Each structure stands twice: as structure tokens, then as C-alpha cells.
């Protein structure tokens, strides 16, 4: 089930360095929200605070609140492992498990929790469904038990998306999922994102503004005052509005290519 | 011959001539490779010639005789006991050392706080710096007397199997040798696997974390599969060392040319230990006989290495790195 995310007053650190400061933002369910901004503005860091991956980095810590349908992800007693089970993530570089086959990659999340008790036929069905949803089934159905690392970059990335969706998360986070891919593969992923938003809340970080314009419903623009300063959320609005008539002049400067 | 030869100094420079540096390094590399082959060949030829001489005069069966009387006339000797002792003590060592070493390596690479990881790693490396005769003395004077209680307990529980029965004599047995060897090969296995575990790509570990894996699940889904061939190579390195270990075994073991059904009771021998104990007082025939046993050890080590390579090659298809 797609869920809504409400972030309030979120600040994230790497050791003593403040990477992002005081971010308040709402992410709508069953919609695509794009994060754009210049390099170093903290949009990837912010994305990683949404599934508690930020704290995996040594020295990484977070202040503030992230509510997933009113449940605080940073509340006392909340297990980060449980958070990551409900909020899936796709990374910049395709990272299928190299020691596993295509099939095992998709099944890997399920095997982590309870999948060991799943019947073979059930697991087969889940794997097939998610590969179909990821528009990958026809390309890999004859090589399900070959290594996932043997696929092309674009196929690997769709495999990673299938792996993330196989555990039926509430939210799908994507950290520049197309930046290592060629234009054709990028198009395939973008089509997939538009299809997946019917079932998931999707947040995508992108360096490519055309991509943000193409796939997202809402866009958040992040910026930093100077190198070394923490990144801040400048504005968030409907994508059409951000790209035609943003309320802040810095957004317009960035979008029209005057900096960044 | 192989891809390394693509740059062997025959490639012309921009002006068409072969550069001096290329030629020197090419020659040096080629020379080193050839030297290694020559040394290996020389060892093999030496061992084979002397061994053939000895085995042709052997009045017993070289493979099955339970006796080592190579200095007398006629010479009677066989490697059955040595082969058994070498293989069994090394296997005990590997079975004991491998899980512990992998555990220490995982602790250092994935569990210990950074401040603790470095000193522990250093401490383990230090174990490798202790001379083997010191291990032998420690084993004989400290470890063996303290093992009797443990062996009595094993005898109480598993004595009925015969393999683990114990009669209370000093525990200068293959099991004690195996335990000592396990401690001696721990550092090499630990440091090799630790380095492999550290190289597990971050991208794969994060992929597992993002799926909701616990720390242990990250290790079982990414670190261990990624390090699998490394664990095998490290284990084989350790096994190689255990097979050839001499002084420590010679100090701890109370040798005899019998195969004792119980691993806990004194007796048995290993190739290296037998060579070290007998070499000084051996006649020229006796020496050739010892060299013949050395050849068997040489072949055994080659087989172990070959098996390791086979296992690693079979998994190579899956050894690709991050997309």
C-alpha cells in the first residue's frame, strides 16, 4: 500500500558536518516526487534519511521527524531494519547481487523474511509478477537461473527495481536511477516509474531536469548557499508549476540553466 | 601464450624503436617467471630421482607398510602411517581453525568498532610471527598436559566411537597436533579472509540493507558469497601450512609407526615430522627414503592447491563485480 510521508524539521549530519538543515516536506502517495538541485545540495542525503540508510554511513545521524502515515520512523524503539523493509530503495549504479541468479535476486528480499517457508510455486509466481511489472520478464525468462550480473546495465537496473518491489514496500526511493544508463534504458526506466506510481509512493532524485519534468507529479528544489553550507529545501510544488512559474527566483535560475 | 605477453617489450615506441625501459622490465618479468619454473622443475626432478632410487630398493610396500626401517639392510619402509597422520592432523586443524578464523575476520571487518578492529587485527597478525619451535614448546609443555582433562571428557561422551577413546597417557597425539596446528594457521586464514571481506563492494551491502537485511543477513547475502573463493583460498593456504609444518609437530607428537584408531591417544607421525626426526641419523639410503616421503608431501600439496583452484573456477561465473 502506498503511504504518505511527512517530514518536519529534518536535519542530517555526517559527524560534525551538517549536510541538510531543517527540511519540512510532504510526499503524496501514489505519485512521483522528484528531488532536483545542484551537486552537494543534499538531495541524496535527504533521500537516504527517508529509509534510515543515512545512519549506515559512519558518523551519520539525523534530527527531526519523518512520519510514514503518522508513524514516526525515528521514534523510540523503531527498528531501522523494519523501516527499510517497508521503504524500498533503488541506487544510482545497478547493484544486483553478483553471486545470485536473476531469479534469486528478485527472491532475495522475500528470502530474508519468511520466504524460506514460502512454497516454490508461490515464490515463482512472485518472481514472475515482479519481473513482468519491471518490464523485464520477456528479456530474462529464458535465463532466470543465470547470474544477474550478466545482464545489460539497463536490465540490471530493472532487475533491482523488481527486487525492491518484490517485498511489496509502501514507498520506493530512487537515487538517480538512470544516471549510469544509456538513453534507451533511461526511457525504459521512466516508463516503468510512470507505471509503478499506481501502486507505490515514489521519490526520485535526479540530475536530469527533463527527466523530472517527464516523470514527476511534484518537484522539490534543493539548494545550498555556499559550498560547505548545509543544503536546504527551496521550494516544492506541482511539477508543471515549478517548471513554468516557480515562486522562488533561485529555482527559475537553476531550471533555466543559469547555474548548477 | 597468455595476455601478459601482449606487452613484453616487443611493442615499438612512437618512433618505431623499442624503449629501453620496456625491454628491461619485459626481460626482468620474463626472467623471473622462467626462474620460478626452473626452480620448481629442479625440485621435482631432484625429489623424483632420489625417490625412485629409494623406492626401487624398498623391500616393503612403499604405500602400505607400517614401518620405517630405511637404514637397515634390506631397507623396509612405507608411508601409510605418515600419510594418515599428515592428512588427519591437517584436517583437524582446518576444521577447527576455519570457522574461528572466519568469525574473527567478520568481527574485525563488520562488527568491531574501528578503534578495536585495528588492534585485534594486529594481534592476530602477531600470532603468525611466533616461530614454530616456540609453538612446539608451548604445545608440549603447556597445552598437552591441559588437554588430558578435555580428552577424558570426550572419552566419557564419545569413547564408544573408538575414534575418541582415551586411555589417560600423555596426550601427545594427532588430535593435540591438530589443535596446535589450528592455532598456528589461524592468523593466515584470518588475515586473508579479513582482506576479502573488507573488499565486499559497498553497493552490494547497501542493496541488502535497503531490502531490510539485518547485519547478519547482510553478511550471509553479500559478504560471505562474495568472499567465498577467498575463504577457500585462505583455507587451502592454511592447509598447505599445516601439511608441511615440521618443528611444532616434531616437538609435540610422540611418534610411532602405528595407526591408532583413537585420535586422542599417542602415536602416528607426519611426513615433515618424520623427515626432521630421522634425517640426522639417516644413512644415504635412509635419506633417499625420506626424500621419497617428501615427494609424496609435495604431490599432496599440489593436489590440495589444484582442488582449491577447481573449486574457485567453478564459481567464477558468479564472481563478477558491481555492474
mmCIF file of C-alpha atoms in Angstrom, chain B residues 8-323:
data_model
loop_
_atom_site.group_PDB
_atom_site.id
_atom_site.type_symbol
_atom_site.label_atom_id
_atom_site.label_comp_id
_atom_site.label_asym_id
_atom_site.label_seq_id
_atom_site.Cartn_x
_atom_site.Cartn_y
_atom_site.Cartn_z
ATOM 1 C CA UNK B 8 56.523 -7.994 -23.353
ATOM 2 C CA UNK B 9 58.799 -5.330 -24.728
ATOM 3 C CA UNK B 10 58.299 -6.065 -28.418
ATOM 4 C CA UNK B 11 55.818 -3.210 -28.803
ATOM 5 C CA UNK B 12 57.517 -0.357 -30.651
ATOM 6 C CA UNK B 13 57.569 3.158 -29.195
ATOM 7 C CA UNK B 14 56.166 6.147 -31.018
ATOM 8 C CA UNK B 15 59.283 6.455 -33.160
ATOM 9 C CA UNK B 16 59.272 2.768 -34.043
ATOM 10 C CA UNK B 17 62.046 1.650 -31.663
ATOM 11 C CA UNK B 18 61.549 -0.488 -28.564
ATOM 12 C CA UNK B 19 62.084 1.645 -25.477
ATOM 13 C CA UNK B 20 64.881 0.666 -23.112
ATOM 14 C CA UNK B 21 62.601 0.609 -20.050
ATOM 15 C CA UNK B 22 60.131 -1.693 -21.774
ATOM 16 C CA UNK B 23 62.911 -4.015 -22.760
ATOM 17 C CA UNK B 24 64.460 -4.125 -19.289
ATOM 18 C CA UNK B 25 61.173 -4.705 -17.474
ATOM 19 C CA UNK B 26 59.967 -7.157 -20.081
ATOM 20 C CA UNK B 27 63.169 -9.157 -19.735
ATOM 21 C CA UNK B 28 63.060 -8.961 -15.951
ATOM 22 C CA UNK B 29 59.476 -10.200 -15.790
ATOM 23 C CA UNK B 30 60.104 -12.978 -18.255
ATOM 24 C CA UNK B 31 63.292 -13.960 -16.442
ATOM 25 C CA UNK B 32 61.538 -14.112 -13.074
ATOM 26 C CA UNK B 33 58.804 -16.299 -14.496
ATOM 27 C CA UNK B 34 61.283 -18.666 -16.075
ATOM 28 C CA UNK B 35 63.376 -18.815 -12.895
ATOM 29 C CA UNK B 36 60.325 -19.875 -10.917
ATOM 30 C CA UNK B 37 59.581 -22.656 -13.389
ATOM 31 C CA UNK B 38 63.198 -23.777 -13.294
ATOM 32 C CA UNK B 39 63.244 -23.909 -9.504
ATOM 33 C CA UNK B 40 60.017 -25.913 -9.399
ATOM 34 C CA UNK B 41 61.328 -28.263 -12.074
ATOM 35 C CA UNK B 42 64.636 -28.675 -10.274
ATOM 36 C CA UNK B 43 62.895 -29.571 -7.018
ATOM 37 C CA UNK B 44 60.592 -32.030 -8.738
ATOM 38 C CA UNK B 45 63.418 -33.675 -10.671
ATOM 39 C CA UNK B 46 65.638 -33.936 -7.588
ATOM 40 C CA UNK B 47 62.861 -35.425 -5.482
ATOM 41 C CA UNK B 48 61.774 -37.820 -8.211
ATOM 42 C CA UNK B 49 65.253 -39.186 -8.982
ATOM 43 C CA UNK B 50 66.180 -39.796 -5.362
ATOM 44 C CA UNK B 51 62.742 -41.165 -4.591
ATOM 45 C CA UNK B 52 62.798 -43.625 -7.473
ATOM 46 C CA UNK B 53 66.161 -44.931 -6.281
ATOM 47 C CA UNK B 54 64.862 -45.404 -2.751
ATOM 48 C CA UNK B 55 61.539 -46.958 -3.699
ATOM 49 C CA UNK B 56 63.195 -49.451 -6.064
ATOM 50 C CA UNK B 57 65.242 -50.815 -3.140
ATOM 51 C CA UNK B 58 62.366 -50.831 -0.684
ATOM 52 C CA UNK B 59 61.692 -54.365 0.500
ATOM 53 C CA UNK B 60 58.322 -53.400 1.918
ATOM 54 C CA UNK B 61 55.412 -51.829 0.086
ATOM 55 C CA UNK B 62 56.059 -48.092 -0.126
ATOM 56 C CA UNK B 63 52.367 -47.248 0.189
ATOM 57 C CA UNK B 64 51.102 -49.758 2.727
ATOM 58 C CA UNK B 65 53.977 -50.759 5.016
ATOM 59 C CA UNK B 66 53.566 -49.703 8.673
ATOM 60 C CA UNK B 67 57.274 -49.437 9.299
ATOM 61 C CA UNK B 68 60.199 -47.100 8.719
ATOM 62 C CA UNK B 69 63.423 -49.063 8.712
ATOM 63 C CA UNK B 70 65.229 -47.417 5.860
ATOM 64 C CA UNK B 71 68.716 -47.548 7.383
ATOM 65 C CA UNK B 72 68.899 -51.299 7.831
ATOM 66 C CA UNK B 73 69.622 -53.997 5.251
ATOM 67 C CA UNK B 74 67.400 -54.641 3.496
ATOM 68 C CA UNK B 75 65.529 -51.337 3.895
ATOM 69 C CA UNK B 76 61.838 -51.653 4.745
ATOM 70 C CA UNK B 77 59.686 -48.540 4.827
ATOM 71 C CA UNK B 78 56.207 -47.302 3.918
ATOM 72 C CA UNK B 79 54.307 -44.045 4.108
ATOM 73 C CA UNK B 80 50.914 -45.333 5.259
ATOM 74 C CA UNK B 81 51.282 -44.007 8.804
ATOM 75 C CA UNK B 82 52.789 -40.712 7.673
ATOM 76 C CA UNK B 83 50.104 -40.090 5.066
ATOM 77 C CA UNK B 84 47.383 -40.868 7.572
ATOM 78 C CA UNK B 85 48.938 -38.698 10.281
ATOM 79 C CA UNK B 86 49.587 -35.773 7.969
ATOM 80 C CA UNK B 87 46.131 -35.743 6.450
ATOM 81 C CA UNK B 88 44.279 -36.334 9.720
ATOM 82 C CA UNK B 89 46.153 -33.738 11.778
ATOM 83 C CA UNK B 90 45.815 -31.152 8.993
ATOM 84 C CA UNK B 91 42.111 -31.838 8.585
ATOM 85 C CA UNK B 92 41.572 -31.478 12.328
ATOM 86 C CA UNK B 93 43.459 -28.188 12.155
ATOM 87 C CA UNK B 94 41.370 -26.885 9.236
ATOM 88 C CA UNK B 95 38.061 -27.949 10.737
ATOM 89 C CA UNK B 96 38.919 -26.188 13.993
ATOM 90 C CA UNK B 97 40.620 -23.114 12.534
ATOM 91 C CA UNK B 98 38.411 -22.204 9.584
ATOM 92 C CA UNK B 99 35.201 -21.260 11.404
ATOM 93 C CA UNK B 100 37.105 -19.418 14.120
ATOM 94 C CA UNK B 101 39.225 -17.552 11.572
ATOM 95 C CA UNK B 102 36.192 -16.539 9.517
ATOM 96 C CA UNK B 103 34.481 -15.438 12.718
ATOM 97 C CA UNK B 104 37.440 -13.290 13.762
ATOM 98 C CA UNK B 105 37.711 -11.846 10.252
ATOM 99 C CA UNK B 106 33.994 -10.950 10.213
ATOM 100 C CA UNK B 107 34.273 -9.443 13.656
ATOM 101 C CA UNK B 108 37.187 -7.278 12.561
ATOM 102 C CA UNK B 109 35.658 -6.265 9.229
ATOM 103 C CA UNK B 110 31.983 -5.869 10.139
ATOM 104 C CA UNK B 111 31.301 -5.903 13.865
ATOM 105 C CA UNK B 112 34.126 -4.396 15.881
ATOM 106 C CA UNK B 113 34.181 -0.631 16.376
ATOM 107 C CA UNK B 114 37.012 0.873 14.359
ATOM 108 C CA UNK B 115 39.138 1.615 17.395
ATOM 109 C CA UNK B 116 39.051 -2.041 18.384
ATOM 110 C CA UNK B 117 39.336 -3.572 14.911
ATOM 111 C CA UNK B 118 42.888 -2.403 14.182
ATOM 112 C CA UNK B 119 44.497 -3.685 17.429
ATOM 113 C CA UNK B 120 42.732 -7.037 17.139
ATOM 114 C CA UNK B 121 43.897 -7.402 13.551
ATOM 115 C CA UNK B 122 47.413 -6.576 14.656
ATOM 116 C CA UNK B 123 47.247 -9.108 17.464
ATOM 117 C CA UNK B 124 46.154 -11.865 15.102
ATOM 118 C CA UNK B 125 48.970 -10.989 12.694
ATOM 119 C CA UNK B 126 51.361 -11.188 15.626
ATOM 120 C CA UNK B 127 50.383 -14.843 16.125
ATOM 121 C CA UNK B 128 51.903 -15.505 12.693
ATOM 122 C CA UNK B 129 55.217 -14.038 13.806
ATOM 123 C CA UNK B 130 55.773 -16.605 16.588
ATOM 124 C CA UNK B 131 58.403 -19.158 15.454
ATOM 125 C CA UNK B 132 57.031 -22.651 15.067
ATOM 126 C CA UNK B 133 59.501 -24.143 17.545
ATOM 127 C CA UNK B 134 58.043 -21.811 20.181
ATOM 128 C CA UNK B 135 54.582 -23.137 19.348
ATOM 129 C CA UNK B 136 56.030 -26.622 19.654
ATOM 130 C CA UNK B 137 57.490 -25.976 23.106
ATOM 131 C CA UNK B 138 54.332 -24.264 24.283
ATOM 132 C CA UNK B 139 52.296 -27.132 22.894
ATOM 133 C CA UNK B 140 54.388 -29.838 24.519
ATOM 134 C CA UNK B 141 54.893 -28.162 27.898
ATOM 135 C CA UNK B 142 51.666 -26.235 28.391
ATOM 136 C CA UNK B 143 48.926 -27.349 26.038
ATOM 137 C CA UNK B 144 49.342 -31.138 26.128
ATOM 138 C CA UNK B 145 49.104 -31.543 29.935
ATOM 139 C CA UNK B 146 45.986 -29.349 29.960
ATOM 140 C CA UNK B 147 44.302 -31.334 27.227
ATOM 141 C CA UNK B 148 44.095 -34.547 29.250
ATOM 142 C CA UNK B 149 41.046 -33.346 31.159
ATOM 143 C CA UNK B 150 39.306 -32.359 27.931
ATOM 144 C CA UNK B 151 40.149 -35.719 26.382
ATOM 145 C CA UNK B 152 38.791 -37.578 29.401
ATOM 146 C CA UNK B 153 35.555 -35.684 28.964
ATOM 147 C CA UNK B 154 35.490 -36.524 25.231
ATOM 148 C CA UNK B 155 36.166 -40.171 26.093
ATOM 149 C CA UNK B 156 33.310 -40.101 28.596
ATOM 150 C CA UNK B 157 30.878 -38.807 25.952
ATOM 151 C CA UNK B 158 32.169 -40.283 22.709
ATOM 152 C CA UNK B 159 34.568 -43.023 23.782
ATOM 153 C CA UNK B 160 32.191 -45.650 22.380
ATOM 154 C CA UNK B 161 33.007 -44.444 18.828
ATOM 155 C CA UNK B 162 36.581 -45.689 19.178
ATOM 156 C CA UNK B 163 37.864 -42.599 17.392
ATOM 157 C CA UNK B 164 37.611 -40.502 20.539
ATOM 158 C CA UNK B 165 38.527 -43.049 23.197
ATOM 159 C CA UNK B 166 41.292 -42.119 25.599
ATOM 160 C CA UNK B 167 43.458 -44.191 27.912
ATOM 161 C CA UNK B 168 44.967 -41.432 30.080
ATOM 162 C CA UNK B 169 48.504 -41.470 28.674
ATOM 163 C CA UNK B 170 50.122 -38.087 27.928
ATOM 164 C CA UNK B 171 48.156 -36.552 25.074
ATOM 165 C CA UNK B 172 50.966 -36.338 22.525
ATOM 166 C CA UNK B 173 48.527 -37.412 19.858
ATOM 167 C CA UNK B 174 47.320 -36.417 16.410
ATOM 168 C CA UNK B 175 44.406 -34.533 17.997
ATOM 169 C CA UNK B 176 46.813 -32.428 20.065
ATOM 170 C CA UNK B 177 48.896 -31.793 16.972
ATOM 171 C CA UNK B 178 45.729 -30.801 15.101
ATOM 172 C CA UNK B 179 44.718 -28.361 17.829
ATOM 173 C CA UNK B 180 48.180 -26.793 17.875
ATOM 174 C CA UNK B 181 48.242 -26.563 14.080
ATOM 175 C CA UNK B 182 44.824 -24.914 14.179
ATOM 176 C CA UNK B 183 46.237 -22.129 16.348
ATOM 177 C CA UNK B 184 49.246 -21.803 14.047
ATOM 178 C CA UNK B 185 47.233 -21.463 10.833
ATOM 179 C CA UNK B 186 44.613 -19.180 12.374
ATOM 180 C CA UNK B 187 46.431 -15.929 11.504
ATOM 181 C CA UNK B 188 46.962 -16.683 7.823
ATOM 182 C CA UNK B 189 43.329 -17.671 7.277
ATOM 183 C CA UNK B 190 42.114 -14.711 9.319
ATOM 184 C CA UNK B 191 44.167 -12.083 7.561
ATOM 185 C CA UNK B 192 43.384 -13.314 4.042
ATOM 186 C CA UNK B 193 39.633 -13.616 4.672
ATOM 187 C CA UNK B 194 39.579 -10.282 6.528
ATOM 188 C CA UNK B 195 41.009 -8.509 3.489
ATOM 189 C CA UNK B 196 38.487 -10.223 1.197
ATOM 190 C CA UNK B 197 35.567 -9.309 3.466
ATOM 191 C CA UNK B 198 36.713 -5.701 3.556
ATOM 192 C CA UNK B 199 36.595 -5.575 -0.224
ATOM 193 C CA UNK B 200 32.926 -6.527 -0.412
ATOM 194 C CA UNK B 201 31.503 -3.719 -2.556
ATOM 195 C CA UNK B 202 29.588 -1.170 -0.505
ATOM 196 C CA UNK B 203 26.924 -1.112 -3.220
ATOM 197 C CA UNK B 204 26.048 -4.745 -2.535
ATOM 198 C CA UNK B 205 25.943 -4.323 1.211
ATOM 199 C CA UNK B 206 23.715 -1.278 0.847
ATOM 200 C CA UNK B 207 21.465 -3.191 -1.525
ATOM 201 C CA UNK B 208 20.964 -5.811 1.172
ATOM 202 C CA UNK B 209 20.471 -3.188 3.896
ATOM 203 C CA UNK B 210 17.892 -1.365 1.780
ATOM 204 C CA UNK B 211 15.958 -4.612 1.432
ATOM 205 C CA UNK B 212 15.701 -4.711 5.203
ATOM 206 C CA UNK B 213 18.536 -7.091 5.979
ATOM 207 C CA UNK B 214 19.984 -7.241 9.481
ATOM 208 C CA UNK B 215 23.736 -7.100 9.891
ATOM 209 C CA UNK B 216 23.970 -10.882 9.910
ATOM 210 C CA UNK B 217 21.766 -11.093 6.806
ATOM 211 C CA UNK B 218 23.954 -8.552 5.022
ATOM 212 C CA UNK B 219 26.860 -10.864 5.765
ATOM 213 C CA UNK B 220 25.119 -14.010 4.567
ATOM 214 C CA UNK B 221 23.685 -12.427 1.402
ATOM 215 C CA UNK B 222 26.681 -10.358 0.310
ATOM 216 C CA UNK B 223 29.888 -10.682 2.327
ATOM 217 C CA UNK B 224 30.175 -14.467 2.553
ATOM 218 C CA UNK B 225 29.143 -15.234 -1.056
ATOM 219 C CA UNK B 226 31.471 -12.511 -2.297
ATOM 220 C CA UNK B 227 34.292 -13.849 -0.124
ATOM 221 C CA UNK B 228 33.622 -17.498 -0.858
ATOM 222 C CA UNK B 229 36.541 -18.107 -3.195
ATOM 223 C CA UNK B 230 38.740 -16.082 -0.838
ATOM 224 C CA UNK B 231 37.727 -18.268 2.098
ATOM 225 C CA UNK B 232 38.579 -21.349 0.063
ATOM 226 C CA UNK B 233 41.974 -19.972 -0.985
ATOM 227 C CA UNK B 234 42.745 -18.912 2.573
ATOM 228 C CA UNK B 235 41.779 -22.320 3.903
ATOM 229 C CA UNK B 236 43.989 -24.004 1.332
ATOM 230 C CA UNK B 237 46.879 -21.720 2.276
ATOM 231 C CA UNK B 238 46.330 -22.753 5.876
ATOM 232 C CA UNK B 239 46.050 -26.404 4.908
ATOM 233 C CA UNK B 240 49.299 -26.127 2.952
ATOM 234 C CA UNK B 241 50.995 -24.744 6.011
ATOM 235 C CA UNK B 242 49.539 -27.423 8.270
ATOM 236 C CA UNK B 243 50.599 -30.213 5.905
ATOM 237 C CA UNK B 244 54.194 -29.029 5.869
ATOM 238 C CA UNK B 245 54.565 -27.928 9.497
ATOM 239 C CA UNK B 246 57.610 -29.601 10.985
ATOM 240 C CA UNK B 247 59.089 -28.384 14.251
ATOM 241 C CA UNK B 248 55.905 -27.899 16.206
ATOM 242 C CA UNK B 249 54.655 -31.358 15.236
ATOM 243 C CA UNK B 250 58.007 -32.979 15.949
ATOM 244 C CA UNK B 251 58.033 -31.398 19.406
ATOM 245 C CA UNK B 252 54.508 -32.337 20.410
ATOM 246 C CA UNK B 253 53.942 -35.708 18.800
ATOM 247 C CA UNK B 254 55.180 -38.906 20.331
ATOM 248 C CA UNK B 255 55.830 -40.728 17.070
ATOM 249 C CA UNK B 256 55.274 -44.383 16.374
ATOM 250 C CA UNK B 257 54.692 -46.395 13.242
ATOM 251 C CA UNK B 258 51.178 -47.440 14.094
ATOM 252 C CA UNK B 259 47.831 -46.109 13.107
ATOM 253 C CA UNK B 260 45.919 -45.717 16.346
ATOM 254 C CA UNK B 261 42.178 -45.904 15.896
ATOM 255 C CA UNK B 262 41.799 -43.243 18.561
ATOM 256 C CA UNK B 263 42.861 -39.738 17.575
ATOM 257 C CA UNK B 264 43.331 -38.824 21.230
ATOM 258 C CA UNK B 265 45.995 -41.401 22.056
ATOM 259 C CA UNK B 266 49.711 -41.016 21.355
ATOM 260 C CA UNK B 267 51.270 -42.271 18.200
ATOM 261 C CA UNK B 268 51.402 -41.744 14.482
ATOM 262 C CA UNK B 269 53.573 -39.357 12.538
ATOM 263 C CA UNK B 270 53.588 -36.829 9.722
ATOM 264 C CA UNK B 271 55.810 -36.514 6.668
ATOM 265 C CA UNK B 272 57.600 -33.375 7.780
ATOM 266 C CA UNK B 273 57.945 -34.513 11.386
ATOM 267 C CA UNK B 274 59.367 -37.871 10.281
ATOM 268 C CA UNK B 275 61.914 -36.233 7.984
ATOM 269 C CA UNK B 276 63.037 -33.838 10.704
ATOM 270 C CA UNK B 277 63.331 -36.565 13.339
ATOM 271 C CA UNK B 278 65.178 -39.083 11.185
ATOM 272 C CA UNK B 279 67.282 -37.030 8.808
ATOM 273 C CA UNK B 280 70.341 -36.539 11.032
ATOM 274 C CA UNK B 281 70.922 -40.199 11.758
ATOM 275 C CA UNK B 282 69.933 -41.485 8.338
ATOM 276 C CA UNK B 283 72.298 -43.334 6.044
ATOM 277 C CA UNK B 284 72.382 -42.302 2.407
ATOM 278 C CA UNK B 285 69.704 -44.908 1.716
ATOM 279 C CA UNK B 286 67.705 -43.575 4.663
ATOM 280 C CA UNK B 287 67.941 -40.081 3.259
ATOM 281 C CA UNK B 288 66.651 -41.153 -0.121
ATOM 282 C CA UNK B 289 63.759 -42.885 1.607
ATOM 283 C CA UNK B 290 62.940 -39.671 3.474
ATOM 284 C CA UNK B 291 63.124 -37.760 0.208
ATOM 285 C CA UNK B 292 60.661 -40.209 -1.298
ATOM 286 C CA UNK B 293 58.257 -39.387 1.523
ATOM 287 C CA UNK B 294 58.951 -35.699 0.835
ATOM 288 C CA UNK B 295 57.913 -36.218 -2.760
ATOM 289 C CA UNK B 296 54.579 -37.596 -1.593
ATOM 290 C CA UNK B 297 54.079 -34.494 0.568
ATOM 291 C CA UNK B 298 54.969 -32.316 -2.432
ATOM 292 C CA UNK B 299 52.382 -34.082 -4.596
ATOM 293 C CA UNK B 300 49.800 -33.904 -1.790
ATOM 294 C CA UNK B 301 50.280 -30.151 -1.516
ATOM 295 C CA UNK B 302 49.981 -29.765 -5.289
ATOM 296 C CA UNK B 303 46.743 -31.748 -5.252
ATOM 297 C CA UNK B 304 45.326 -29.586 -2.469
ATOM 298 C CA UNK B 305 46.152 -26.442 -4.422
ATOM 299 C CA UNK B 306 44.726 -27.894 -7.619
ATOM 300 C CA UNK B 307 41.497 -28.834 -5.848
ATOM 301 C CA UNK B 308 41.229 -25.304 -4.452
ATOM 302 C CA UNK B 309 41.646 -23.817 -7.921
ATOM 303 C CA UNK B 310 38.989 -26.118 -9.320
ATOM 304 C CA UNK B 311 36.508 -25.091 -6.632
ATOM 305 C CA UNK B 312 37.235 -21.404 -7.243
ATOM 306 C CA UNK B 313 37.000 -21.738 -11.039
ATOM 307 C CA UNK B 314 33.614 -23.408 -10.811
ATOM 308 C CA UNK B 315 32.209 -20.348 -9.041
ATOM 309 C CA UNK B 316 33.872 -17.818 -11.331
ATOM 310 C CA UNK B 317 30.708 -17.219 -13.368
ATOM 311 C CA UNK B 318 29.201 -15.585 -10.302
ATOM 312 C CA UNK B 319 32.279 -13.670 -9.231
ATOM 313 C CA UNK B 320 31.509 -10.552 -11.298
ATOM 314 C CA UNK B 321 31.750 -7.180 -9.596
ATOM 315 C CA UNK B 322 29.287 -4.316 -9.337
ATOM 316 C CA UNK B 323 27.560 -3.560 -12.653
#
